[in-house]
Amino acid sequence: MWILQSAEPAATFRLTAGAVKTVGRAPRADFIVDAALVSRLHCRITATADKLEVVDLKSTNGTFVNGKRVAKAQLADGDRLRVGRVELTIRSAKASPERSGRG
């Protein structure tokens, strides 16, 4: 599982392997970020067990990974994804031994 978390405004989004989610202001976006400079459908995030991929959906103000504007990029644990003025920190949530039944 992957966790995307922002401090301001406070938001947490979770993606499991196989998920394909859109980020934007529109009610039809999977992850709604109602903030300045965020396009209606800003970007798409695809999750696998070991990686995340972000694709900019021709947003007006761009999608940024670790401060660099991207059209498409791989995301890893600790990376920062910025849409508009909202910065989301990427975290990989690996199963703990207690949850895997080996505890």
PDB file of C-alpha atoms in Angstrom:
ATOM      1  CA  MET A   1       0.000   0.000   0.000  1.00  0.00           C
ATOM      2  CA  TRP A   2       1.066   3.570  -0.726  1.00  0.00           C
ATOM      3  CA  ILE A   3       0.152   6.634   1.325  1.00  0.00           C
ATOM      4  CA  LEU A   4       0.148  10.213  -0.002  1.00  0.00           C
ATOM      5  CA  GLN A   5      -0.052  12.777   2.776  1.00  0.00           C
ATOM      6  CA  SER A   6      -0.158  16.569   2.857  1.00  0.00           C
ATOM      7  CA  ALA A   7       0.142  18.899   5.820  1.00  0.00           C
ATOM      8  CA  GLU A   8      -1.709  21.919   4.420  1.00  0.00           C
ATOM      9  CA  PRO A   9      -4.502  21.317   3.743  1.00  0.00           C
ATOM     10  CA  ALA A  10      -4.423  18.134   5.815  1.00  0.00           C
ATOM     11  CA  ALA A  11      -5.173  15.169   3.559  1.00  0.00           C
ATOM     12  CA  THR A  12      -4.271  11.495   3.353  1.00  0.00           C
ATOM     13  CA  PHE A  13      -4.822   9.304   0.297  1.00  0.00           C
ATOM     14  CA  ARG A  14      -4.192   5.552   0.144  1.00  0.00           C
ATOM     15  CA  LEU A  15      -3.525   3.393  -2.913  1.00  0.00           C
ATOM     16  CA  THR A  16      -3.280  -0.372  -3.063  1.00  0.00           C
ATOM     17  CA  ALA A  17      -1.447  -2.305  -5.774  1.00  0.00           C
ATOM     18  CA  GLY A  18      -3.406  -2.175  -9.034  1.00  0.00           C
ATOM     19  CA  ALA A  19      -5.130   1.119  -8.234  1.00  0.00           C
ATOM     20  CA  VAL A  20      -5.383   3.870 -10.846  1.00  0.00           C
ATOM     21  CA  LYS A  21      -6.567   7.168  -9.349  1.00  0.00           C
ATOM     22  CA  THR A  22      -7.004  10.735 -10.563  1.00  0.00           C
ATOM     23  CA  VAL A  23      -6.141  13.812  -8.514  1.00  0.00           C
ATOM     24  CA  GLY A  24      -7.902  17.144  -9.036  1.00  0.00           C
ATOM     25  CA  ARG A  25     -10.535  19.713  -7.990  1.00  0.00           C
ATOM     26  CA  ALA A  26     -13.463  18.133  -9.837  1.00  0.00           C
ATOM     27  CA  PRO A  27     -16.043  16.066  -7.970  1.00  0.00           C
ATOM     28  CA  ARG A  28     -15.309  13.242 -10.428  1.00  0.00           C
ATOM     29  CA  ALA A  29     -11.617  13.065  -9.373  1.00  0.00           C
ATOM     30  CA  ASP A  30     -10.823  10.049  -7.189  1.00  0.00           C
ATOM     31  CA  PHE A  31      -8.705  12.169  -4.817  1.00  0.00           C
ATOM     32  CA  ILE A  32     -10.174  15.664  -4.520  1.00  0.00           C
ATOM     33  CA  VAL A  33      -7.730  18.482  -3.784  1.00  0.00           C
ATOM     34  CA  ASP A  34      -9.750  21.687  -3.587  1.00  0.00           C
ATOM     35  CA  ALA A  35      -6.900  24.195  -3.606  1.00  0.00           C
ATOM     36  CA  ALA A  36      -5.536  27.066  -5.667  1.00  0.00           C
ATOM     37  CA  LEU A  37      -3.782  26.180  -8.929  1.00  0.00           C
ATOM     38  CA  VAL A  38      -5.089  22.581  -9.003  1.00  0.00           C
ATOM     39  CA  SER A  39      -6.748  21.636 -12.299  1.00  0.00           C
ATOM     40  CA  ARG A  40     -10.096  19.815 -12.416  1.00  0.00           C
ATOM     41  CA  LEU A  41      -8.296  16.603 -13.389  1.00  0.00           C
ATOM     42  CA  HIS A  42      -4.674  17.357 -12.617  1.00  0.00           C
ATOM     43  CA  CYS A  43      -2.825  14.032 -12.728  1.00  0.00           C
ATOM     44  CA  ARG A  44      -3.266  10.253 -12.678  1.00  0.00           C
ATOM     45  CA  ILE A  45      -1.459   7.940 -10.254  1.00  0.00           C
ATOM     46  CA  THR A  46      -0.983   4.236 -10.960  1.00  0.00           C
ATOM     47  CA  ALA A  47       0.138   1.944  -8.130  1.00  0.00           C
ATOM     48  CA  THR A  48       1.888  -1.417  -8.194  1.00  0.00           C
ATOM     49  CA  ALA A  49       3.296  -3.322  -5.225  1.00  0.00           C
ATOM     50  CA  ASP A  50       6.734  -1.771  -5.647  1.00  0.00           C
ATOM     51  CA  LYS A  51       6.230   1.560  -7.428  1.00  0.00           C
ATOM     52  CA  LEU A  52       3.957   4.491  -8.182  1.00  0.00           C
ATOM     53  CA  GLU A  53       3.736   6.324 -11.481  1.00  0.00           C
ATOM     54  CA  VAL A  54       2.301   9.805 -11.930  1.00  0.00           C
ATOM     55  CA  VAL A  55       1.152  11.226 -15.277  1.00  0.00           C
ATOM     56  CA  ASP A  56       0.241  14.898 -15.684  1.00  0.00           C
ATOM     57  CA  LEU A  57      -3.172  15.247 -17.382  1.00  0.00           C
ATOM     58  CA  LYS A  58      -2.289  18.453 -19.243  1.00  0.00           C
ATOM     59  CA  SER A  59      -2.828  20.500 -16.100  1.00  0.00           C
ATOM     60  CA  THR A  60      -2.529  24.269 -16.404  1.00  0.00           C
ATOM     61  CA  ASN A  61       0.052  24.691 -13.646  1.00  0.00           C
ATOM     62  CA  GLY A  62       1.938  21.410 -13.937  1.00  0.00           C
ATOM     63  CA  THR A  63       2.760  18.404 -11.802  1.00  0.00           C
ATOM     64  CA  PHE A  64       6.033  18.434  -9.856  1.00  0.00           C
ATOM     65  CA  VAL A  65       8.106  15.641  -8.317  1.00  0.00           C
ATOM     66  CA  ASN A  66      10.784  16.765  -5.864  1.00  0.00           C
ATOM     67  CA  GLY A  67      10.574  20.288  -7.277  1.00  0.00           C
ATOM     68  CA  LYS A  68      10.920  19.315 -10.956  1.00  0.00           C
ATOM     69  CA  ARG A  69       8.039  19.673 -13.432  1.00  0.00           C
ATOM     70  CA  VAL A  70       7.186  16.315 -15.010  1.00  0.00           C
ATOM     71  CA  ALA A  71       4.867  14.935 -17.678  1.00  0.00           C
ATOM     72  CA  LYS A  72       5.371  11.408 -16.329  1.00  0.00           C
ATOM     73  CA  ALA A  73       7.505  10.094 -13.467  1.00  0.00           C
ATOM     74  CA  GLN A  74       8.134   7.170 -11.147  1.00  0.00           C
ATOM     75  CA  LEU A  75       7.551   7.912  -7.465  1.00  0.00           C
ATOM     76  CA  ALA A  76       9.374   6.287  -4.564  1.00  0.00           C
ATOM     77  CA  ASP A  77       9.115   6.342  -0.790  1.00  0.00           C
ATOM     78  CA  GLY A  78       9.962   9.838   0.488  1.00  0.00           C
ATOM     79  CA  ASP A  79       9.344  11.652  -2.813  1.00  0.00           C
ATOM     80  CA  ARG A  80       7.299  14.862  -2.841  1.00  0.00           C
ATOM     81  CA  LEU A  81       4.472  15.247  -5.366  1.00  0.00           C
ATOM     82  CA  ARG A  82       3.154  18.795  -5.848  1.00  0.00           C
ATOM     83  CA  VAL A  83      -0.124  19.708  -7.518  1.00  0.00           C
ATOM     84  CA  GLY A  84      -0.928  23.401  -7.401  1.00  0.00           C
ATOM     85  CA  ARG A  85       0.320  24.587  -4.019  1.00  0.00           C
ATOM     86  CA  VAL A  86      -0.346  21.262  -2.310  1.00  0.00           C
ATOM     87  CA  GLU A  87       2.644  19.025  -1.602  1.00  0.00           C
ATOM     88  CA  LEU A  88       2.008  15.337  -0.964  1.00  0.00           C
ATOM     89  CA  THR A  89       4.716  13.185   0.630  1.00  0.00           C
ATOM     90  CA  ILE A  90       4.866   9.609  -0.677  1.00  0.00           C
ATOM     91  CA  ARG A  91       5.158   6.758   1.824  1.00  0.00           C
ATOM     92  CA  SER A  92       5.311   3.027   1.228  1.00  0.00           C
ATOM     93  CA  ALA A  93       3.300   1.188   3.885  1.00  0.00           C
ATOM     94  CA  LYS A  94       4.789  -2.293   4.085  1.00  0.00           C
ATOM     95  CA  ALA A  95       2.938  -4.939   6.078  1.00  0.00           C
ATOM     96  CA  SER A  96       4.247  -5.243   9.616  1.00  0.00           C
ATOM     97  CA  PRO A  97       5.058  -8.733  11.033  1.00  0.00           C
ATOM     98  CA  GLU A  98       1.929  -8.600  13.255  1.00  0.00           C
ATOM     99  CA  ARG A  99      -0.356  -7.977  10.266  1.00  0.00           C
ATOM    100  CA  SER A 100       1.227 -10.632   8.075  1.00  0.00           C
ATOM    101  CA  GLY A 101       0.405 -13.352  10.599  1.00  0.00           C
ATOM    102  CA  ARG A 102       4.067 -13.954  11.482  1.00  0.00           C
ATOM    103  CA  GLY A 103       4.178 -12.413  14.900  1.00  0.00           C
TER     104      GLY A 103
END
